[in-house]
Amino acid sequence: MIRLGRLEMTGGFLLLLAWLNYLDRDFLLPMALAACGAHELGHLAAIRLFGGTVRRMRFTAVGAELELDRALGYWQEGASALAGPGVNLLLAAACCGSERWVAFTGLNLALALFNLLPVGRLDGGRALSCTLALLAGQDWSDRLCIWLDRGCKAAILGLGLFTAGLGGNITLLAVAFWLLAGEKNISGPKYK
C-alpha cells in the first residue's frame, strides 16, 4: 500500500492499473482515469460544500472509498453521493457533440449510469437509502434497500448469464459477481 498524506493506493489498485495500462492500445485508460477523477472530485466538492472533511481517500481495485471525519446528514450524504455521477453526466453532455470525444463521452456516461444503480454502496444505493431514510426512517429504508439491492443484483446476474449463454461478452456476468461479492454491507450507515 502506498500512502501520500490522506491518499492511499492499495496493491490491488496498482496491479489493476498496471494490467490495464499493459492492455490499453487505444488510449482508453487515461480517459477512464480522467472520468473517474472527475467523478471523485464531484464527491469531494459536495462534501466540502456541506461542511464535511475527508479523513482518508483510498483507491482499491474495485473503486475509491472516502472516509469522512464525521457523518453528514441524510440529504447532504445523498447529494454528495449524486455529485459524482452528476459530474460524469455533465461531462458526457458537454462532450457528446464531438466525434473526437466519443470514447470520453461513453466512459463518463457508463460510469455515471453504473454508479446510479440502486445497489448497496454504489452512489445510487447510497442516495436512495438516504432519501428513504428521510421519508420513512432508517429501519424502513434498510429493509427496502436490501430487497432492491438483491433484486437489482439478481437482474444483472440473470442478464449476464443470458448474454454469456448466447456466446456474448461476459463483462456483465463479471460485474454481477463483483456486486454479489460486496453484499456484506448493504444496509446504509446510520446518519444523523
Coordinates of N, CA, C and O in Angstrom, one line a residue:
M1 N 0.8 -1.2 0.0 CA 0.0 0.0 0.0 C 0.9 1.2 0.0 O 1.9 1.3 0.7
I2 N 0.5 2.2 -0.8 CA 1.2 3.5 -0.8 C 0.4 4.5 -0.2 O -0.8 4.7 -0.5
R3 N 1.0 5.3 0.7 CA 0.3 6.4 1.4 C 0.9 7.7 1.1 O 2.1 7.9 1.2
L4 N 0.1 8.7 0.6 CA 0.6 10.0 0.4 C -0.4 11.0 1.1 O -1.4 11.4 0.6
G5 N -0.1 11.2 2.3 CA -0.9 12.1 3.2 C -2.3 11.4 3.4 O -2.3 10.3 4.0
R6 N -3.4 11.9 3.0 CA -4.7 11.3 3.2 C -5.0 10.3 2.0 O -6.1 9.7 2.1
L7 N -4.2 10.2 1.1 CA -4.5 9.4 -0.1 C -3.8 8.0 0.1 O -2.6 8.0 0.4
E8 N -4.5 6.9 -0.1 CA -3.9 5.6 -0.1 C -4.3 4.9 -1.4 O -5.4 5.0 -1.9
M9 N -3.3 4.1 -1.9 CA -3.5 3.3 -3.0 C -3.1 1.9 -2.6 O -1.9 1.6 -2.3
T10 N -4.0 0.9 -2.8 CA -3.7 -0.5 -2.4 C -2.9 -1.1 -3.5 O -2.9 -0.7 -4.6
G11 N -2.3 -2.3 -3.1 CA -1.6 -3.1 -4.1 C -2.5 -3.5 -5.2 O -2.1 -3.6 -6.4
G12 N -3.7 -3.9 -4.9 CA -4.7 -4.4 -5.9 C -4.9 -3.3 -6.9 O -5.0 -3.5 -8.1
F13 N -5.1 -2.0 -6.4 CA -5.3 -0.9 -7.4 C -4.1 -0.7 -8.3 O -4.3 -0.5 -9.5
L14 N -2.9 -0.8 -7.7 CA -1.7 -0.6 -8.6 C -1.5 -1.7 -9.6 O -1.1 -1.4 -10.7
L15 N -1.8 -2.9 -9.1 CA -1.7 -4.1 -10.1 C -2.8 -3.9 -11.2 O -2.4 -4.2 -12.4
L16 N -4.0 -3.6 -10.8 CA -5.0 -3.4 -11.8 C -4.6 -2.3 -12.8 O -4.8 -2.4 -14.0
L17 N -4.1 -1.2 -12.3 CA -3.7 -0.1 -13.1 C -2.6 -0.5 -14.1 O -2.7 -0.2 -15.3
A18 N -1.6 -1.3 -13.6 CA -0.5 -1.7 -14.5 C -1.1 -2.7 -15.5 O -0.7 -2.6 -16.7
W19 N -2.0 -3.6 -15.1 CA -2.5 -4.6 -16.1 C -3.3 -3.8 -17.2 O -3.2 -4.1 -18.4
L20 N -4.2 -2.9 -16.8 CA -5.0 -2.2 -17.7 C -4.1 -1.3 -18.7 O -4.4 -1.2 -19.9
N21 N -3.0 -0.8 -18.1 CA -2.1 0.0 -18.9 C -1.4 -0.9 -20.0 O -1.3 -0.5 -21.1
Y22 N -1.1 -2.1 -19.6 CA -0.5 -3.0 -20.5 C -1.4 -3.4 -21.6 O -1.0 -3.5 -22.8
L23 N -2.7 -3.6 -21.3 CA -3.7 -4.0 -22.3 C -4.2 -2.8 -23.2 O -4.7 -3.1 -24.3
D24 N -4.0 -1.6 -22.7 CA -4.6 -0.4 -23.4 C -3.8 -0.1 -24.7 O -2.7 0.3 -24.6
R25 N -4.5 -0.3 -25.8 CA -3.9 0.1 -27.1 C -4.5 1.3 -27.7 O -4.1 1.8 -28.7
D26 N -5.6 1.7 -27.1 CA -6.4 2.8 -27.7 C -6.5 4.1 -26.9 O -7.4 4.9 -27.1
F27 N -5.6 4.2 -25.9 CA -5.5 5.4 -25.0 C -6.8 5.5 -24.2 O -7.2 6.6 -23.8
L28 N -7.5 4.4 -23.9 CA -8.7 4.5 -23.1 C -8.4 4.7 -21.6 O -9.2 5.3 -20.9
L29 N -7.3 4.1 -21.1 CA -7.0 4.2 -19.7 C -6.9 5.6 -19.2 O -7.5 6.0 -18.2
P30 N -6.1 6.5 -19.9 CA -6.1 7.9 -19.4 C -7.4 8.6 -19.4 O -7.7 9.3 -18.5
M31 N -8.3 8.3 -20.4 CA -9.6 8.9 -20.4 C -10.5 8.3 -19.3 O -11.2 9.1 -18.7
A32 N -10.3 7.0 -19.0 CA -11.1 6.4 -17.9 C -10.7 7.0 -16.6 O -11.5 7.3 -15.7
L33 N -9.3 7.1 -16.4 CA -8.8 7.7 -15.2 C -9.3 9.2 -15.0 O -9.6 9.6 -13.9
A34 N -9.4 9.9 -16.1 CA -9.9 11.3 -16.1 C -11.4 11.3 -15.7 O -11.8 12.1 -14.8
A35 N -12.1 10.4 -16.2 CA -13.6 10.3 -15.9 C -13.7 9.9 -14.4 O -14.6 10.5 -13.7
C36 N -12.9 9.0 -13.9 CA -13.0 8.6 -12.5 C -12.5 9.7 -11.6 O -13.1 9.9 -10.5
G37 N -11.5 10.4 -12.0 CA -11.0 11.5 -11.2 C -12.0 12.6 -11.1 O -12.3 13.2 -10.0
A38 N -12.7 12.9 -12.2 CA -13.8 13.9 -12.2 C -14.9 13.5 -11.3 O -15.5 14.3 -10.5
H39 N -15.2 12.2 -11.3 CA -16.3 11.6 -10.5 C -16.0 11.8 -9.0 O -16.8 12.3 -8.3
E40 N -14.8 11.5 -8.6 CA -14.4 11.6 -7.2 C -14.3 13.1 -6.8 O -14.6 13.5 -5.7
L41 N -13.8 14.0 -7.7 CA -13.8 15.4 -7.4 C -15.2 15.9 -7.2 O -15.4 16.9 -6.4
G42 N -16.2 15.4 -7.9 CA -17.6 15.8 -7.7 C -18.0 15.5 -6.3 O -18.6 16.3 -5.6
H43 N -17.7 14.2 -5.8 CA -18.0 13.9 -4.4 C -17.3 14.8 -3.4 O -17.9 15.3 -2.5
L44 N -16.0 15.0 -3.7 CA -15.2 15.9 -2.7 C -15.7 17.3 -2.7 O -15.8 17.9 -1.6
A45 N -16.1 17.8 -3.8 CA -16.6 19.2 -3.8 C -17.9 19.3 -3.0 O -18.1 20.2 -2.3
A46 N -18.8 18.3 -3.2 CA -20.1 18.3 -2.5 C -19.9 18.1 -1.0 O -20.5 18.8 -0.2
I47 N -19.0 17.3 -0.6 CA -18.7 17.0 0.8 C -18.2 18.3 1.4 O -18.6 18.7 2.5
R48 N -17.2 19.0 0.8 CA -16.7 20.3 1.3 C -17.8 21.3 1.3 O -17.9 22.1 2.3
L49 N -18.7 21.4 0.3 CA -19.8 22.3 0.3 C -20.7 22.2 1.5 O -21.2 23.1 2.1
F50 N -20.9 20.9 2.0 CA -21.7 20.6 3.1 C -21.0 20.6 4.4 O -21.6 20.2 5.4
G51 N -19.8 21.1 4.4 CA -19.0 21.2 5.7 C -18.3 19.9 6.1 O -17.8 19.9 7.3
G52 N -18.2 18.9 5.3 CA -17.6 17.7 5.7 C -16.1 17.8 5.4 O -15.6 18.6 4.6
T53 N -15.3 16.9 6.0 CA -13.9 16.8 5.8 C -13.5 15.4 5.5 O -13.9 14.5 6.3
V54 N -12.8 15.1 4.5 CA -12.3 13.8 4.2 C -11.1 13.5 5.0 O -10.1 14.1 4.9
R55 N -11.2 12.4 5.8 CA -10.1 11.9 6.6 C -9.1 11.1 5.7 O -7.9 11.2 5.9
R56 N -9.7 10.3 4.8 CA -8.9 9.4 4.0 C -9.6 9.1 2.7 O -10.8 8.9 2.7
M57 N -8.8 9.1 1.6 CA -9.3 8.6 0.3 C -8.5 7.4 -0.1 O -7.3 7.5 -0.2
R58 N -9.2 6.3 -0.3 CA -8.5 5.0 -0.5 C -8.9 4.5 -1.9 O -10.1 4.3 -2.1
F59 N -7.9 4.2 -2.7 CA -8.1 3.6 -4.1 C -7.9 2.2 -4.0 O -6.8 1.7 -3.6
T60 N -8.9 1.4 -4.3 CA -8.7 -0.1 -4.3 C -9.0 -0.6 -5.8 O -9.3 0.2 -6.6
A61 N -8.9 -1.9 -6.0 CA -9.1 -2.5 -7.3 C -10.5 -2.4 -7.7 O -10.8 -2.5 -8.9
V62 N -11.5 -2.1 -6.8 CA -12.9 -2.0 -7.1 C -13.5 -0.6 -7.0 O -14.7 -0.4 -7.0
G63 N -12.6 0.4 -6.8 CA -13.1 1.8 -6.7 C -12.4 2.6 -5.6 O -11.5 2.1 -5.0
A64 N -13.0 3.7 -5.4 CA -12.5 4.6 -4.4 C -13.4 4.7 -3.2 O -14.6 4.5 -3.3
E65 N -12.8 4.8 -2.0 CA -13.5 4.9 -0.8 C -13.2 6.2 -0.1 O -12.0 6.5 0.1
L66 N -14.2 7.0 0.3 CA -13.9 8.2 1.1 C -14.3 8.0 2.5 O -15.4 7.5 2.8
E67 N -13.4 8.3 3.4 CA -13.7 8.2 4.9 C -13.8 9.6 5.4 O -12.8 10.4 5.3
L68 N -14.9 10.0 6.0 CA -15.1 11.3 6.5 C -14.8 11.4 8.0 O -14.9 10.4 8.7
D69 N -14.5 12.6 8.4 CA -14.2 12.8 9.9 C -15.5 12.7 10.7 O -15.5 12.2 11.8
R70 N -16.6 13.1 10.1 CA -17.9 12.9 10.8 C -19.0 12.6 9.7 O -18.8 13.0 8.5
A71 N -20.1 12.0 10.1 CA -21.1 11.7 9.2 C -21.9 12.9 8.8 O -22.0 13.9 9.6
L72 N -22.3 13.0 7.6 CA -23.2 14.0 7.1 C -24.7 13.7 7.4 O -25.0 12.5 7.7
G73 N -25.5 14.6 7.3 CA -27.0 14.4 7.4 C -27.5 13.6 6.2 O -26.8 13.5 5.2
Y74 N -28.7 13.1 6.3 CA -29.2 12.3 5.2 C -29.2 13.0 3.8 O -28.7 12.5 2.8
W75 N -29.7 14.3 3.8 CA -29.8 14.9 2.5 C -28.4 15.3 2.0 O -28.1 15.3 0.8
Q76 N -27.5 15.7 2.9 CA -26.1 16.1 2.5 C -25.4 14.8 1.9 O -24.7 14.9 0.9
E77 N -25.6 13.7 2.6 CA -25.0 12.4 2.1 C -25.5 12.0 0.8 O -24.8 11.6 -0.1
G78 N -26.9 12.1 0.6 CA -27.5 11.8 -0.6 C -27.0 12.7 -1.8 O -26.7 12.2 -2.9
A79 N -26.9 14.0 -1.5 CA -26.5 14.9 -2.5 C -25.0 14.7 -2.9 O -24.6 14.8 -4.0
S80 N -24.2 14.4 -1.8 CA -22.8 14.1 -2.1 C -22.6 12.8 -2.9 O -21.7 12.7 -3.8
A81 N -23.5 11.8 -2.7 CA -23.4 10.6 -3.5 C -23.8 10.9 -4.9 O -23.2 10.3 -5.8
L82 N -24.7 11.7 -5.1 CA -25.2 12.0 -6.5 C -24.2 13.0 -7.3 O -24.3 13.1 -8.5
A83 N -23.4 13.7 -6.5 CA -22.5 14.6 -7.1 C -21.5 14.0 -8.1 O -21.2 14.5 -9.2
G84 N -21.0 12.8 -7.8 CA -20.0 12.1 -8.7 C -20.6 11.8 -10.0 O -20.1 12.2 -11.1
P85 N -21.8 11.0 -10.0 CA -22.4 10.7 -11.3 C -22.9 12.0 -12.0 O -22.9 12.0 -13.2
G86 N -23.3 13.0 -11.2 CA -23.7 14.2 -11.8 C -22.6 14.9 -12.6 O -22.8 15.4 -13.8
V87 N -21.4 14.9 -12.1 CA -20.2 15.4 -12.9 C -20.0 14.6 -14.1 O -19.8 15.2 -15.2
N88 N -20.1 13.3 -14.0 CA -19.9 12.5 -15.2 C -21.0 12.7 -16.3 O -20.7 12.8 -17.5
L89 N -22.2 12.9 -15.9 CA -23.3 13.2 -16.8 C -23.1 14.6 -17.5 O -23.3 14.8 -18.7
L90 N -22.6 15.6 -16.7 CA -22.3 16.9 -17.3 C -21.2 16.8 -18.3 O -21.2 17.4 -19.3
L91 N -20.1 16.1 -18.0 CA -19.0 15.9 -18.9 C -19.5 15.2 -20.2 O -19.1 15.5 -21.3
A92 N -20.3 14.2 -20.0 CA -20.8 13.4 -21.2 C -21.7 14.4 -22.1 O -21.5 14.4 -23.3
A93 N -22.5 15.2 -21.4 CA -23.3 16.1 -22.2 C -22.5 17.2 -22.9 O -22.7 17.5 -24.0
A94 N -21.4 17.6 -22.2 CA -20.5 18.7 -22.8 C -19.7 18.1 -24.0 O -19.4 18.9 -24.9
C95 N -19.4 16.9 -24.0 CA -18.5 16.3 -25.0 C -19.3 15.5 -26.1 O -18.6 15.1 -27.0
C96 N -20.6 15.4 -25.9 CA -21.3 14.5 -26.8 C -21.4 15.0 -28.3 O -21.7 14.2 -29.2
G97 N -21.2 16.2 -28.5 CA -21.4 16.7 -29.9 C -20.1 16.5 -30.8 O -20.2 16.8 -32.0
S98 N -19.1 16.1 -30.2 CA -17.8 16.0 -31.0 C -17.4 14.5 -31.2 O -17.4 13.7 -30.3
E99 N -17.1 14.2 -32.5 CA -16.6 12.8 -32.8 C -15.3 12.5 -32.1 O -15.0 11.4 -31.8
R100 N -14.6 13.5 -31.9 CA -13.2 13.4 -31.2 C -13.4 12.9 -29.8 O -12.5 12.3 -29.3
W101 N -14.5 13.2 -29.2 CA -14.7 12.9 -27.7 C -15.7 11.8 -27.5 O -16.2 11.6 -26.4
V102 N -15.9 10.9 -28.5 CA -16.9 9.9 -28.4 C -16.5 8.9 -27.2 O -17.4 8.5 -26.4
A103 N -15.3 8.5 -27.2 CA -14.9 7.5 -26.2 C -15.0 8.1 -24.8 O -15.5 7.5 -23.8
F104 N -14.5 9.3 -24.6 CA -14.6 10.0 -23.3 C -16.1 10.2 -22.9 O -16.4 10.0 -21.7
T105 N -16.9 10.6 -23.8 CA -18.4 10.7 -23.6 C -18.9 9.4 -23.1 O -19.6 9.3 -22.1
G106 N -18.6 8.3 -23.8 CA -19.1 7.0 -23.4 C -18.6 6.5 -22.1 O -19.4 5.9 -21.3
L107 N -17.4 6.8 -21.8 CA -16.8 6.4 -20.5 C -17.5 7.1 -19.3 O -17.9 6.5 -18.3
N108 N -17.8 8.4 -19.5 CA -18.4 9.2 -18.5 C -19.9 8.7 -18.3 O -20.4 8.6 -17.2
L109 N -20.5 8.5 -19.4 CA -21.9 8.0 -19.4 C -22.0 6.7 -18.7 O -22.9 6.4 -17.8
A110 N -21.2 5.7 -19.1 CA -21.2 4.4 -18.5 C -20.9 4.5 -17.0 O -21.5 3.8 -16.1
L111 N -19.9 5.3 -16.6 CA -19.5 5.4 -15.2 C -20.7 6.0 -14.4 O -21.0 5.5 -13.3
A112 N -21.4 7.0 -14.9 CA -22.5 7.6 -14.2 C -23.6 6.6 -14.1 O -24.2 6.5 -13.0
L113 N -24.0 6.0 -15.1 CA -25.2 5.1 -15.1 C -24.9 3.9 -14.2 O -25.8 3.5 -13.5
F114 N -23.7 3.3 -14.3 CA -23.4 2.2 -13.4 C -23.5 2.6 -11.9 O -24.1 1.9 -11.1
N115 N -22.9 3.8 -11.6 CA -22.9 4.2 -10.2 C -24.3 4.6 -9.7 O -24.5 4.7 -8.5
L116 N -25.2 4.9 -10.6 CA -26.6 5.3 -10.2 C -27.5 4.0 -9.9 O -28.6 4.2 -9.5
L117 N -27.0 2.8 -10.2 CA -27.7 1.6 -9.8 C -28.1 1.6 -8.3 O -27.2 2.0 -7.5
P118 N -29.3 1.2 -8.0 CA -29.7 1.2 -6.6 C -29.2 0.0 -5.8 O -29.9 -0.8 -5.3
V119 N -27.8 -0.1 -5.9 CA -27.2 -1.3 -5.3 C -26.3 -0.9 -4.2 O -25.4 0.0 -4.4
G120 N -26.4 -1.5 -3.0 CA -25.6 -1.4 -1.9 C -24.8 0.0 -1.7 O -25.5 1.0 -1.6
R121 N -23.6 -0.1 -1.8 CA -22.7 1.1 -1.6 C -22.4 1.9 -2.8 O -21.6 2.8 -2.7
L122 N -23.0 1.5 -3.9 CA -22.8 2.4 -5.1 C -23.5 3.7 -4.8 O -24.4 3.8 -3.9
D123 N -23.2 4.7 -5.6 CA -23.8 6.1 -5.3 C -25.3 6.1 -5.4 O -26.0 6.7 -4.5
G124 N -25.9 5.3 -6.3 CA -27.4 5.3 -6.4 C -28.0 4.6 -5.2 O -29.0 5.0 -4.7
G125 N -27.4 3.5 -4.7 CA -27.9 2.9 -3.5 C -27.7 3.8 -2.3 O -28.7 3.8 -1.4
R126 N -26.7 4.5 -2.1 CA -26.5 5.4 -1.0 C -27.5 6.5 -1.1 O -28.1 6.9 0.0
A127 N -27.7 7.1 -2.2 CA -28.7 8.2 -2.4 C -30.1 7.7 -2.1 O -30.9 8.4 -1.4
L128 N -30.4 6.6 -2.6 CA -31.8 6.0 -2.3 C -32.0 5.7 -0.9 O -33.0 6.0 -0.3
S129 N -31.0 5.1 -0.2 CA -31.1 4.9 1.2 C -31.3 6.1 2.0 O -32.1 6.2 2.9
C130 N -30.6 7.2 1.7 CA -30.7 8.5 2.4 C -32.1 9.1 2.1 O -32.7 9.6 3.1
T131 N -32.6 9.0 0.9 CA -33.9 9.5 0.6 C -35.0 8.8 1.3 O -35.9 9.4 1.9
L132 N -34.9 7.5 1.3 CA -35.9 6.7 2.0 C -35.8 6.9 3.5 O -36.9 6.9 4.2
A133 N -34.6 7.0 4.1 CA -34.5 7.3 5.5 C -35.1 8.6 5.9 O -35.7 8.8 6.9
L134 N -34.9 9.6 5.0 CA -35.6 10.9 5.3 C -37.1 10.8 5.3 O -37.8 11.5 6.1
L135 N -37.6 10.0 4.3 CA -39.1 10.0 4.2 C -39.7 9.0 5.2 O -40.8 9.3 5.6
A136 N -39.1 7.9 5.5 CA -39.7 6.9 6.3 C -38.9 6.4 7.5 O -39.4 5.5 8.2
G137 N -37.7 6.8 7.7 CA -36.9 6.4 8.8 C -35.9 5.3 8.3 O -36.0 4.7 7.3
Q138 N -34.8 5.2 9.1 CA -33.7 4.3 8.8 C -34.1 2.9 8.7 O -33.6 2.2 7.8
D139 N -34.9 2.4 9.6 CA -35.2 0.9 9.6 C -36.0 0.5 8.4 O -35.7 -0.5 7.7
W140 N -37.0 1.3 8.0 CA -37.8 1.0 6.8 C -36.9 1.1 5.6 O -37.0 0.3 4.6
S141 N -36.0 2.1 5.6 CA -35.1 2.3 4.4 C -34.2 1.1 4.3 O -34.0 0.6 3.2
D142 N -33.6 0.6 5.4 CA -32.7 -0.5 5.4 C -33.4 -1.7 4.8 O -32.9 -2.5 4.0
R143 N -34.6 -2.0 5.3 CA -35.4 -3.2 4.8 C -35.7 -3.1 3.3 O -35.5 -4.1 2.6
L144 N -36.1 -1.9 2.8 CA -36.5 -1.8 1.4 C -35.2 -1.8 0.5 O -35.2 -2.5 -0.5
C145 N -34.2 -1.2 1.0 CA -32.9 -1.2 0.2 C -32.3 -2.6 0.1 O -31.7 -2.9 -0.9
I146 N -32.5 -3.4 1.1 CA -32.0 -4.8 1.0 C -32.7 -5.5 -0.2 O -32.0 -6.2 -1.0
W147 N -34.0 -5.4 -0.2 CA -34.7 -6.0 -1.3 C -34.4 -5.5 -2.7 O -34.2 -6.2 -3.7
L148 N -34.3 -4.1 -2.8 CA -34.0 -3.5 -4.1 C -32.6 -3.9 -4.5 O -32.3 -4.2 -5.7
D149 N -31.6 -4.0 -3.5 CA -30.3 -4.3 -3.8 C -30.2 -5.8 -4.4 O -29.6 -6.0 -5.4
R150 N -30.8 -6.7 -3.7 CA -30.8 -8.1 -4.1 C -31.5 -8.3 -5.5 O -31.1 -9.1 -6.3
G151 N -32.6 -7.6 -5.6 CA -33.4 -7.7 -6.9 C -32.5 -7.2 -8.1 O -32.5 -7.8 -9.2
C152 N -31.9 -6.0 -7.9 CA -31.0 -5.5 -8.9 C -29.9 -6.4 -9.3 O -29.6 -6.6 -10.4
K153 N -29.2 -6.9 -8.2 CA -28.1 -7.9 -8.4 C -28.6 -9.1 -9.2 O -27.9 -9.6 -10.0
A154 N -29.8 -9.6 -8.8 CA -30.3 -10.8 -9.4 C -30.6 -10.5 -10.9 O -30.3 -11.4 -11.8
A155 N -31.1 -9.4 -11.2 CA -31.4 -9.0 -12.6 C -30.1 -8.9 -13.4 O -30.1 -9.4 -14.6
I156 N -29.1 -8.3 -12.8 CA -27.8 -8.2 -13.5 C -27.2 -9.5 -13.8 O -26.7 -9.8 -14.8
L157 N -27.3 -10.4 -12.7 CA -26.8 -11.8 -12.9 C -27.5 -12.5 -13.9 O -26.9 -13.2 -14.8
G158 N -28.8 -12.4 -13.9 CA -29.6 -13.1 -15.0 C -29.3 -12.6 -16.4 O -29.1 -13.4 -17.3
L159 N -29.2 -11.3 -16.5 CA -28.9 -10.8 -17.8 C -27.5 -11.2 -18.2 O -27.2 -11.5 -19.4
G160 N -26.5 -11.2 -17.3 CA -25.2 -11.6 -17.6 C -25.1 -13.1 -18.0 O -24.4 -13.4 -18.9
L161 N -25.9 -13.9 -17.3 CA -25.9 -15.3 -17.7 C -26.5 -15.5 -19.1 O -26.1 -16.3 -19.9
F162 N -27.6 -14.8 -19.3 CA -28.2 -14.8 -20.6 C -27.3 -14.4 -21.8 O -27.2 -15.1 -22.8
T163 N -26.6 -13.3 -21.6 CA -25.7 -12.8 -22.7 C -24.5 -13.8 -22.8 O -24.0 -14.0 -23.9
A164 N -24.0 -14.3 -21.7 CA -22.8 -15.2 -21.8 C -23.3 -16.5 -22.4 O -22.5 -17.1 -23.2
G165 N -24.5 -16.9 -22.1 CA -25.0 -18.2 -22.7 C -25.2 -18.1 -24.2 O -25.2 -19.1 -24.9
L166 N -25.5 -16.9 -24.7 CA -25.6 -16.6 -26.1 C -24.3 -16.5 -26.8 O -24.2 -16.2 -28.0
G167 N -23.2 -16.7 -26.1 CA -21.9 -16.5 -26.6 C -21.4 -15.1 -26.7 O -20.4 -14.8 -27.4
G168 N -22.1 -14.2 -26.0 CA -21.7 -12.8 -26.0 C -20.6 -12.5 -24.9 O -20.0 -13.4 -24.4
N169 N -20.5 -11.2 -24.7 CA -19.5 -10.7 -23.8 C -19.8 -11.2 -22.3 O -21.0 -11.2 -21.9
I170 N -18.8 -11.5 -21.5 CA -19.0 -11.9 -20.1 C -18.8 -10.8 -19.1 O -18.8 -11.0 -17.9
T171 N -18.7 -9.6 -19.6 CA -18.4 -8.4 -18.7 C -19.6 -8.2 -17.8 O -19.3 -8.0 -16.6
L172 N -20.8 -8.3 -18.2 CA -21.9 -8.1 -17.3 C -22.0 -9.2 -16.2 O -22.3 -8.9 -15.1
L173 N -21.6 -10.4 -16.6 CA -21.5 -11.5 -15.6 C -20.5 -11.2 -14.6 O -20.7 -11.4 -13.4
A174 N -19.3 -10.7 -15.0 CA -18.2 -10.4 -14.1 C -18.7 -9.3 -13.1 O -18.4 -9.3 -12.0
V175 N -19.4 -8.3 -13.7 CA -19.9 -7.2 -12.8 C -20.9 -7.7 -11.8 O -20.9 -7.3 -10.6
A176 N -21.7 -8.7 -12.2 CA -22.7 -9.3 -11.3 C -22.0 -10.0 -10.1 O -22.3 -9.8 -9.0
F177 N -20.9 -10.7 -10.5 CA -20.2 -11.4 -9.4 C -19.5 -10.4 -8.5 O -19.4 -10.6 -7.3
W178 N -19.0 -9.4 -9.1 CA -18.3 -8.3 -8.3 C -19.3 -7.7 -7.3 O -19.0 -7.5 -6.1
L179 N -20.5 -7.4 -7.8 CA -21.5 -6.8 -6.9 C -22.0 -7.8 -5.9 O -22.2 -7.4 -4.7
L180 N -22.1 -9.1 -6.2 CA -22.5 -10.1 -5.2 C -21.5 -10.3 -4.2 O -21.8 -10.5 -3.0
A181 N -20.2 -10.2 -4.5 CA -19.1 -10.3 -3.6 C -19.1 -9.2 -2.5 O -18.7 -9.4 -1.4
G182 N -19.7 -8.0 -2.9 CA -19.7 -6.9 -1.9 C -21.0 -6.8 -1.1 O -21.3 -5.8 -0.6
E183 N -21.7 -7.9 -1.0 CA -23.0 -7.9 -0.4 C -23.0 -7.8 1.2 O -24.0 -7.6 1.8
K184 N -21.8 -7.9 1.8 CA -21.8 -7.9 3.2 C -22.4 -6.7 3.9 O -22.9 -6.8 5.0
N185 N -22.3 -5.5 3.3 CA -22.8 -4.3 4.0 C -23.8 -3.6 3.0 O -23.4 -2.6 2.4
I186 N -25.0 -4.1 3.0 CA -25.9 -3.5 2.1 C -26.9 -2.5 2.7 O -27.6 -1.8 2.1
S187 N -26.9 -2.5 4.0 CA -27.8 -1.5 4.7 C -27.0 -0.3 4.9 O -25.8 -0.3 5.0
G188 N -27.6 0.9 4.8 CA -26.9 2.1 4.9 C -26.4 2.4 6.3 O -26.8 1.9 7.2
P189 N -25.4 3.2 6.4 CA -24.9 3.6 7.7 C -25.9 4.5 8.4 O -26.8 5.0 7.8
K190 N -25.7 4.6 9.7 CA -26.7 5.3 10.5 C -26.2 6.8 10.5 O -25.1 7.1 10.9
Y191 N -27.1 7.6 9.9 CA -26.8 9.1 9.8 C -27.5 9.8 10.9 O -28.4 9.3 11.5
K192 N -27.2 11.1 11.0 CA -28.0 11.9 12.0 C -29.1 12.5 11.3 O -29.3 12.6 10.2

